[in-house]
Short mmCIF file of C-alpha atoms in Angstrom, two decimals:
data_model
loop_
_atom_site.label_atom_id
_atom_site.label_comp_id
_atom_site.label_asym_id
_atom_site.label_seq_id
_atom_site.Cartn_x
_atom_site.Cartn_y
_atom_site.Cartn_z
CA GLN A 1 0.00 0.00 0.00
CA VAL A 2 1.30 3.45 -1.00
CA SER A 3 -0.10 6.69 0.38
CA ILE A 4 0.83 10.11 -0.98
CA ALA A 5 0.13 13.17 1.14
CA THR A 6 0.80 16.80 0.27
CA LEU A 7 1.01 19.56 2.82
CA SER A 8 -0.21 23.03 1.95
CA SER A 9 2.42 25.68 1.32
CA LYS A 10 0.06 28.35 2.61
CA ARG A 11 1.03 29.68 6.01
CA SER A 12 0.80 32.76 8.14
CA ARG A 13 3.91 34.52 9.42
CA ASN A 14 3.66 32.80 12.81
CA THR A 15 3.71 29.19 11.63
CA THR A 16 6.58 27.07 10.41
CA PRO A 17 7.10 26.93 6.63
CA THR A 18 7.65 23.17 6.91
CA ALA A 19 4.11 22.44 8.17
CA ALA A 20 5.93 20.19 10.65
CA HIS A 21 3.02 20.45 13.07
CA HIS A 22 0.93 18.45 10.56
CA ILE A 23 3.54 15.83 9.63
CA MET A 24 3.10 13.69 12.76
CA ASP A 25 -0.64 13.34 12.14
CA THR A 26 -0.11 12.66 8.45
CA VAL A 27 2.42 9.89 9.05
CA THR A 28 0.38 8.32 11.84
CA LYS A 29 -2.78 8.29 9.77
CA ASN A 30 -1.26 6.84 6.61
CA LEU A 31 1.40 4.43 7.86
CA GLY A 32 -0.63 2.50 10.41
CA LYS A 33 0.55 0.90 13.62
CA ASN A 34 1.83 -2.48 12.48
CA GLY A 35 4.51 -3.79 10.17
CA ASN A 36 7.59 -2.23 8.63
CA GLY A 37 7.28 0.87 6.52
CA ASN A 38 8.98 3.54 4.46
CA VAL A 39 8.51 7.28 4.72
CA VAL A 40 9.81 9.42 1.86
CA VAL A 41 9.91 13.16 2.53
CA VAL A 42 10.26 15.57 -0.38
CA CYS A 43 11.36 19.00 0.83
CA GLN A 44 13.98 21.70 0.48
CA LYS A 45 17.35 20.87 2.02
CA GLN A 46 16.95 23.52 4.74
CA TYR A 47 13.77 21.80 5.95
CA VAL A 48 15.20 18.29 6.33
CA PHE A 49 15.84 18.68 10.07
CA ALA A 50 12.34 19.93 10.91
CA CYS A 51 10.65 17.31 8.72
CA GLY A 52 12.83 14.52 10.06
CA VAL A 53 12.14 15.21 13.73
CA ALA A 54 8.44 15.69 12.92
CA VAL A 55 8.31 12.18 11.49
CA ALA A 56 9.99 10.86 14.65
CA ARG A 57 7.08 12.18 16.72
CA ALA A 58 4.76 9.73 14.96
CA PHE A 59 6.50 6.74 16.57
CA PRO A 60 6.13 6.84 20.36
CA VAL A 61 8.14 4.40 22.43
CA TYR A 62 5.92 3.74 25.41
CA THR A 63 2.96 1.37 25.39
CA ARG A 64 1.41 -1.15 27.73
CA LYS A 65 -1.04 -2.51 25.19
CA THR A 66 -0.46 -6.24 25.02
CA ALA A 67 -1.16 -6.33 21.30
CA GLU A 68 1.44 -3.68 20.46
CA THR A 69 4.67 -5.32 21.54
CA THR A 70 6.18 -6.23 18.16
CA ASN A 71 9.19 -4.34 16.81
CA ARG A 72 9.00 -2.64 13.44
CA ASN A 73 11.55 -1.05 11.14
CA ILE A 74 10.77 2.33 9.62
CA THR A 75 13.03 3.73 6.91
CA ILE A 76 12.94 7.49 6.37
CA SER A 77 14.33 8.91 3.12
CA PHE A 78 14.67 12.50 1.95
CA VAL A 79 14.44 13.89 -1.55
CA THR A 80 15.68 17.48 -1.82
CA PRO A 81 15.02 18.88 -5.32
CA ASP A 82 16.98 22.08 -4.61
CA ASP A 83 20.12 20.12 -3.66
CA PRO A 84 20.43 16.54 -4.97
CA ALA A 85 23.58 15.84 -2.94
CA PRO A 86 22.99 13.03 -0.43
CA LEU A 87 22.94 13.75 3.28
CA SER A 88 26.35 13.45 4.91
CA ASP A 89 27.19 11.05 7.70
CA SER A 90 27.21 14.05 10.02
CA ASP A 91 23.69 14.99 8.88
CA LEU A 92 22.44 11.47 9.48
CA SER A 93 24.02 11.40 12.95
CA THR A 94 22.36 14.72 13.76
CA LEU A 95 18.97 13.46 12.64
CA THR A 96 19.35 10.19 14.54
CA ALA A 97 20.39 11.86 17.79
CA SER A 98 17.61 14.43 17.48
CA ALA A 99 14.94 11.84 16.71
CA ASN A 100 16.08 9.75 19.67
CA ALA A 101 15.88 12.83 21.90
CA ILE A 102 12.30 13.55 20.86
CA ARG A 103 11.24 9.95 21.41
CA LEU A 104 13.02 9.85 24.80
CA THR A 105 11.23 13.02 25.87
CA ALA A 106 7.89 11.55 24.87
CA GLU A 107 8.64 8.25 26.57
CA ILE A 108 9.43 9.88 29.92
CA VAL A 109 6.31 12.04 29.72
CA ASP A 110 4.06 9.15 28.65
CA ARG A 111 5.13 6.83 31.46
CA PRO A 112 2.71 6.75 34.42
CA ARG A 113 3.80 7.71 37.89
CA ASN A 114 4.14 4.08 39.01
CA GLU A 115 6.82 3.63 36.33
CA MET A 116 8.50 7.07 36.32
CA THR A 117 9.15 8.37 39.83
CA CYS A 118 11.83 10.72 41.11
CA ASP A 119 14.06 7.68 41.58
CA ASP A 120 13.51 6.57 37.99
CA ILE A 121 14.38 9.87 36.33
CA VAL A 122 17.45 10.30 38.52
CA LYS A 123 18.56 6.81 37.49
CA ARG A 124 17.88 7.60 33.82
CA ALA A 125 19.90 10.83 34.06
CA ASN A 126 22.83 9.00 35.65
CA GLU A 127 22.76 6.35 32.93
CA ILE A 128 22.76 8.98 30.19
CA ALA A 129 25.62 10.87 31.84
CA ALA A 130 27.65 7.66 32.15
CA SER A 131 27.24 7.04 28.42
CA LEU A 132 28.59 10.49 27.46
CA PRO A 133 32.38 10.86 27.66
CA GLY A 134 33.51 13.67 29.93
CA VAL A 135 30.09 14.51 31.33
CA GLU A 136 30.02 15.09 35.08
CA THR A 137 27.01 14.62 37.34
CA VAL A 138 26.00 16.25 40.62
CA VAL A 139 22.94 15.00 42.51
CA PHE A 140 21.46 16.49 45.69
CA ARG A 141 18.59 14.52 47.20
CA GLY A 142 16.22 14.55 50.13
CA GLU A 143 17.44 16.15 53.34
CA GLU A 144 20.62 17.33 51.64
CA LEU A 145 18.49 19.69 49.55
CA ARG A 146 17.12 21.27 52.72
CA ASP A 147 20.56 21.49 54.30
CA ARG A 148 22.02 23.18 51.21
CA GLY A 149 19.25 25.75 51.03
CA PHE A 150 17.08 24.42 48.21
CA GLY A 151 13.85 25.32 49.95
CA GLY A 152 11.79 25.28 46.78
CA ILE A 153 12.58 21.75 45.58
CA TYR A 154 12.63 20.31 49.10
CA GLY A 155 9.42 22.05 50.12
CA VAL A 156 7.53 20.74 47.10
CA GLY A 157 8.79 17.18 47.33
CA GLN A 158 9.22 16.57 51.06
CA ALA A 159 5.96 14.60 51.45
CA ALA A 160 6.57 12.16 48.59
CA GLU A 161 7.59 8.54 48.99
CA THR A 162 10.57 9.07 46.70
CA PRO A 163 12.73 12.04 47.73
CA PRO A 164 13.12 15.13 45.52
CA ALA A 165 16.36 15.85 43.70
CA LEU A 166 18.43 18.44 41.93
CA VAL A 167 20.31 16.67 39.15
CA VAL A 168 23.00 18.51 37.19
CA LEU A 169 24.72 17.09 34.12
CA SER A 170 27.74 19.13 32.97
CA HIS A 171 29.60 19.17 29.67
CA ARG A 172 32.76 21.30 29.77
CA PRO A 173 34.74 21.13 26.52
CA ALA A 174 38.17 22.65 26.12
CA ASN A 175 38.33 26.23 24.82
CA ALA A 176 34.72 27.03 25.71
CA THR A 177 34.02 30.73 26.16
CA LYS A 178 30.37 30.64 27.25
CA THR A 179 28.38 28.80 29.87
CA ILE A 180 24.81 27.81 29.10
CA ALA A 181 22.38 26.26 31.56
CA TRP A 182 19.15 24.52 30.55
CA CYS A 183 16.83 24.09 33.54
CA GLY A 184 13.83 21.75 33.45
CA LYS A 185 10.79 21.40 35.68
CA GLY A 186 10.53 17.74 36.67
CA ILE A 187 7.37 17.30 38.70
CA MET A 188 6.92 13.55 38.34
CA TYR A 189 3.31 13.80 39.47
CA ASP A 190 1.33 16.81 40.54
CA THR A 191 -1.64 16.25 42.84
CA GLY A 192 -1.70 19.96 43.59
CA GLY A 193 -0.66 19.27 47.16
CA PHE A 194 -3.06 20.61 49.78
CA SER A 195 -4.44 22.94 47.10
CA ILE A 196 -5.52 19.68 45.57
CA LYS A 197 -6.64 19.24 42.00
CA THR A 198 -10.10 17.98 41.05
CA LYS A 199 -10.93 14.48 39.85
CA THR A 200 -11.00 15.77 36.26
CA GLY A 201 -8.04 18.12 36.68
CA MET A 202 -5.62 15.57 38.08
CA PRO A 203 -5.51 12.91 35.31
CA GLY A 204 -2.63 13.67 32.98
CA MET A 205 -0.44 15.21 35.67
CA LYS A 206 2.22 12.59 34.92
CA ARG A 207 3.09 15.05 32.12
CA ASP A 208 4.30 17.70 34.56
CA CYS A 209 7.85 16.48 34.05
CA GLY A 210 7.82 17.52 30.37
CA GLY A 211 10.35 20.31 30.84
CA ALA A 212 12.93 18.14 32.60
CA ALA A 213 12.40 15.35 30.07
CA ALA A 214 13.08 17.74 27.18
CA ILE A 215 16.14 19.23 28.87
CA LEU A 216 17.63 15.82 29.65
CA ALA A 217 17.02 14.46 26.15
CA GLY A 218 18.14 17.68 24.47
CA PHE A 219 21.34 17.71 26.51
CA GLU A 220 22.15 14.14 25.51
CA ALA A 221 21.59 14.91 21.84
CA ALA A 222 23.62 18.14 21.94
CA VAL A 223 26.60 16.42 23.56
CA ARG A 224 26.45 13.37 21.27
CA ILE A 225 26.32 15.59 18.20
CA GLY A 226 29.10 17.81 19.57
CA PHE A 227 28.72 21.03 21.55
CA THR A 228 31.51 23.60 21.69
CA GLN A 229 30.48 25.55 24.81
CA ASN A 230 29.95 24.67 28.46
CA LEU A 231 26.49 23.16 28.75
CA HIS A 232 24.62 22.18 31.90
CA ALA A 233 21.31 20.34 32.25
CA VAL A 234 19.68 21.24 35.56
CA LEU A 235 16.77 18.94 36.42
CA CYS A 236 14.52 20.09 39.26
CA VAL A 237 12.81 16.88 40.31
CA ALA A 238 10.02 16.39 42.85
CA GLU A 239 6.61 14.84 43.32
CA ASN A 240 3.92 17.20 44.62
CA SER A 241 2.12 14.94 47.07
CA VAL A 242 -0.26 15.24 50.01
CA GLY A 243 0.82 13.84 53.37
CA PRO A 244 1.78 14.69 56.95
CA LYS A 245 5.06 16.29 55.82
CA ALA A 246 3.58 18.24 52.92
CA THR A 247 3.87 22.00 52.59
CA VAL A 248 0.64 23.79 53.49
CA PRO A 249 -0.61 27.26 52.54
CA ASP A 250 0.91 29.94 54.82
CA ASP A 251 4.24 28.10 55.09
CA ILE A 252 7.28 30.22 54.24
CA HIS A 253 10.26 28.72 52.44
CA ILE A 254 13.69 30.18 51.76
CA LEU A 255 14.77 29.40 48.22
CA TYR A 256 18.35 28.94 46.99
CA SER A 257 18.37 32.56 45.85
CA GLY A 258 18.09 33.56 49.52
CA LYS A 259 14.64 35.06 48.97
CA SER A 260 11.69 34.10 51.17
CA VAL A 261 8.43 32.86 49.66
CA GLU A 262 5.05 32.67 51.39
CA ILE A 263 3.05 29.73 50.05
CA ASN A 264 -0.51 30.67 49.16
CA ASN A 265 -1.06 27.93 46.58
CA THR A 266 0.66 24.54 46.79
CA ASP A 267 -0.47 23.87 43.21
CA ALA A 268 1.90 26.60 42.00
CA GLU A 269 4.87 24.35 42.65
CA GLY A 270 6.77 24.31 39.36
CA ARG A 271 7.99 27.87 39.79
CA LEU A 272 9.35 26.95 43.25
CA VAL A 273 11.55 24.13 42.00
CA LEU A 274 12.72 26.15 39.01
CA GLY A 275 13.43 29.13 41.24
CA ASP A 276 16.02 26.94 42.95
CA GLY A 277 17.28 25.59 39.63
CA VAL A 278 17.94 28.93 37.95
CA ALA A 279 19.53 30.34 41.12
CA TYR A 280 21.92 27.38 41.15
CA ALA A 281 22.69 28.03 37.48
CA ARG A 282 23.68 31.59 38.29
CA LYS A 283 25.44 31.14 41.64
CA ASP A 284 27.22 27.81 41.20
CA LEU A 285 27.45 27.21 37.45
CA LYS A 286 28.17 30.88 36.61
CA ALA A 287 25.93 30.65 33.56
CA ASP A 288 25.90 33.44 30.96
CA ILE A 289 22.69 32.16 29.37
CA VAL A 290 19.90 30.44 31.31
CA LEU A 291 16.91 28.82 29.64
CA ASP A 292 14.21 27.17 31.71
CA MET A 293 11.53 24.95 30.23
CA ALA A 294 8.38 23.90 32.04
CA THR A 295 4.82 22.69 31.82
CA LEU A 296 4.12 25.67 34.03
CA THR A 297 0.61 27.05 33.53
CA SER A 298 -2.66 26.02 31.94
CA ALA A 299 -2.87 29.65 30.88
CA GLN A 300 -0.18 28.96 28.28
CA GLY A 301 -2.67 27.13 26.09
CA ILE A 302 -5.16 29.98 26.40
CA ILE A 303 -2.57 32.58 25.42
CA THR A 304 -0.43 30.91 22.74
CA GLY A 305 -2.42 27.79 21.88
CA THR A 306 -1.62 24.14 21.38
CA ALA A 307 1.11 24.57 18.75
CA HIS A 308 3.20 27.42 20.19
CA ALA A 309 4.88 27.44 23.59
CA GLY A 310 4.91 30.72 25.50
CA LEU A 311 8.24 32.56 25.56
CA LEU A 312 9.24 35.09 28.23
CA THR A 313 12.68 36.70 28.19
CA ASN A 314 14.56 39.74 29.41
CA SER A 315 16.31 40.00 26.03
CA GLU A 316 14.63 41.22 22.87
CA PRO A 317 17.42 39.86 20.60
CA TRP A 318 17.13 36.41 22.20
CA GLU A 319 13.36 36.61 21.87
CA LYS A 320 13.71 37.09 18.11
CA CYS A 321 16.21 34.23 17.87
CA ALA A 322 13.96 31.85 19.82
CA VAL A 323 10.95 32.65 17.64
CA GLU A 324 13.06 32.07 14.54
CA ALA A 325 14.42 28.79 15.92
CA GLY A 326 10.87 27.66 16.65
CA LEU A 327 9.76 28.30 13.08
CA ILE A 328 12.85 26.52 11.73
CA SER A 329 12.59 23.46 14.01
CA GLY A 330 8.82 23.08 14.21
CA ASP A 331 8.92 23.45 18.02
CA MET A 332 7.24 26.83 17.76
CA VAL A 333 7.25 29.55 20.40
CA TYR A 334 5.54 32.91 20.63
CA PRO A 335 6.39 35.80 22.98
CA ILE A 336 4.28 36.58 26.02
CA ILE A 337 4.42 40.04 27.54
CA TYR A 338 7.49 40.96 29.59
CA ALA A 339 6.47 43.87 31.82
CA PRO A 340 7.57 43.11 35.40
CA GLU A 341 6.94 46.67 36.55
CA LEU A 342 3.25 46.08 35.80
CA HIS A 343 2.89 42.49 36.90
CA PHE A 344 5.30 41.39 39.62
CA GLN A 345 3.37 43.32 42.25
CA GLU A 346 0.84 40.46 42.07
CA PHE A 347 3.20 38.46 44.34
CA LYS A 348 3.30 41.04 47.14
CA SER A 349 3.42 39.53 50.61
CA SER A 350 3.26 41.11 54.05
CA MET A 351 5.21 38.24 55.57
CA ALA A 352 7.90 37.37 53.03
CA ASP A 353 9.71 38.69 49.98
CA MET A 354 6.93 37.37 47.81
CA LYS A 355 4.07 34.90 47.58
CA ASN A 356 4.23 32.00 45.17
CA SER A 357 0.93 32.71 43.44
CA VAL A 358 -0.77 35.86 42.24
CA LYS A 359 -3.69 37.64 43.82
CA CYS A 360 -5.26 38.37 40.40
CA PHE A 361 -5.43 35.60 37.81
CA ASP A 362 -6.60 37.85 34.97
CA ASN A 363 -3.48 40.04 34.94
CA ALA A 364 -1.03 38.28 32.59
CA TYR A 365 -0.97 35.09 34.65
CA CYS A 366 1.31 33.20 32.28
CA SER A 367 3.86 36.02 32.31
CA ASN A 368 3.64 36.30 36.09
CA ALA A 369 4.47 32.64 36.59
CA GLY A 370 7.59 33.10 34.50
CA LEU A 371 8.52 36.32 36.29
CA PHE A 372 8.48 34.45 39.61
CA ILE A 373 11.22 32.17 38.26
CA GLY A 374 13.18 35.10 36.87
CA SER A 375 13.07 36.89 40.22
CA HIS A 376 15.32 34.18 41.67
CA LEU A 377 17.81 34.55 38.83
CA LEU A 378 18.05 38.25 38.05
CA HIS A 379 19.22 40.81 40.59
CA ASP A 380 16.28 42.95 39.52
CA PHE A 381 14.13 43.28 36.43
CA HIS A 382 15.10 46.77 35.35
CA SER A 383 18.85 47.34 35.52
CA PHE A 384 21.14 46.26 32.69
CA GLN A 385 21.48 42.49 32.62
CA VAL A 386 24.51 40.75 31.16
CA LEU A 387 22.89 37.42 32.04
CA GLN A 388 20.40 36.38 29.37
CA TRP A 389 17.29 34.48 30.49
CA LEU A 390 14.64 32.67 28.49
CA HIS A 391 11.57 30.98 29.96
CA VAL A 392 9.61 28.50 27.83
CA ASP A 393 6.16 27.53 29.09
CA MET A 394 5.21 24.44 27.10
CA SER A 395 2.35 23.17 29.22
CA ARG A 396 -0.14 22.66 26.40
CA VAL A 397 2.27 21.77 23.61
CA ALA A 398 3.84 18.90 25.56
CA TYR A 399 1.01 16.59 24.57
CA LYS A 400 -1.60 16.06 21.89
CA GLY A 401 -4.61 13.97 22.75
CA GLU A 402 -3.34 11.37 25.20
CA ARG A 403 0.20 11.23 23.83
CA ALA A 404 3.31 13.28 24.52
CA THR A 405 4.66 15.22 21.54
CA GLY A 406 8.33 15.18 22.46
CA TYR A 407 8.38 18.97 22.41
CA GLY A 408 11.59 20.72 23.36
CA PRO A 409 14.80 19.09 22.07
CA ALA A 410 14.35 20.30 18.49
CA LEU A 411 13.96 23.88 19.72
CA LEU A 412 17.03 23.64 21.96
CA LEU A 413 19.22 22.08 19.29
CA THR A 414 18.20 24.66 16.71
CA LEU A 415 18.34 27.73 18.95
CA PHE A 416 21.86 26.85 20.11
CA GLY A 417 22.91 25.32 16.80
CA LYS A 418 25.71 27.83 16.28
CA TYR A 419 27.45 26.17 19.22
CA SER A 420 27.10 22.72 17.65
CA LYS A 421 29.66 20.78 15.64
CA SER A 422 26.86 19.69 13.31
CA SER A 423 26.97 21.47 9.96
CA MET A 424 23.23 20.82 9.59
CA LEU A 425 22.38 22.62 12.83
CA THR A 426 24.91 25.39 12.25
CA ALA A 427 23.40 26.10 8.84
CA ILE A 428 19.79 26.42 10.00
CA SER A 429 20.21 28.04 13.42
CA PRO A 430 19.72 31.77 13.96
CA ASN A 431 22.68 34.09 14.53
CA LEU A 432 22.87 34.43 18.29
CA PRO A 433 23.13 37.77 20.09
CA ALA A 434 25.21 36.45 22.99
CA ASP A 435 28.37 38.25 21.87
CA THR A 436 26.62 41.62 21.72
CA ALA A 437 25.60 41.83 25.40
CA ALA A 438 29.05 42.58 26.80
CA ALA A 439 29.81 45.02 23.99
CA LYS A 440 26.70 47.06 24.81
CA ARG A 441 27.15 47.01 28.56
CA PRO A 442 27.17 50.56 29.96
CA LYS A 443 30.47 51.77 31.34
CA SER A 444 30.47 52.34 35.08
CA SER A 445 31.00 55.91 36.16
CA LYS A 446 33.94 56.73 38.38
#
């Protein structure tokens, strides 16, 4: 059986020219679920990466259906009319590593809580690190988190059966001049804590680890392909459970930034763990560029939809680069408003430096959630910042129907492609503004 599908070339300025967001559905619909198969993609050479990773999304790894346990071989071929030269070995390695990263992300997100706990993702991270030459790992767990000052991660995960963790994988190549930290929210299950979710709102909360899954898988792919700068994957791992030791509203926690947070909503936990993660990236890893990725708010889907993640950043040049990388890779993003002088007041507390949830949900809630994370990274929101920060809220794009999409690695690999040894990624990635920040820094007055 042969199926031929054409994708419309019509698009608006905010959607990818590859129509990658339709490729997964097209392949799934026409190839079926059983037996070997061949997928032939006809596209321009510059779109091979986006089309290739989009095809990979159609083949999820995880299943517990007893009738779907057979292995199958899928061959993917590319025809590029604008450049008939075959793909190089480097190109094929890039595509393979990227496809594996997307499928790994989806597998972690698809696994239920009884198969993917804090222990399991820590073990998976250690296994990946051990398979990558030169990668170093640091893990803080349980009471050690509390003792070291990680009040956000510890406070969220202290009631769970499996202890919370901060897991850091570090790649430090020779001659690197920049340090980049990717921080991922890894809530392995989110009951909401004492601000408990409803019976219809709780199913699917196994997906709350989507940010950490994408960061871990993207890190592995970047290092396997070859990455020329210092790169750290910071996984903020916890399970938000209810129990005698659980955080309750009115508790006050001191985060790793040193700032105090009054808890007024235990279901606003992702920002707490990431607050610790980005602070660690700044204080201990000395990162120049920090990107955090999280299934942070349901408001993301309302604001940017089911195909575009929400993007919040203190840097307009990086905002433009991230949007461009999203269009190139198919992991699309769209900016949400960055106006801390108008919005951060929502976290005002009489007892602590801030509360963890806003008093007004109809005042840029998605932006506010991101600003909370940024407040533990940036000295303040208004003075000149050499440190560049990007926040990606991918809550609604992490899944489609009942399946994970594998969102995240393609965006990371493309956005930072100029730091890759892959000629394919270098060719398609945007020109980064990182070198311009220091040049534009105001001179201090004597």
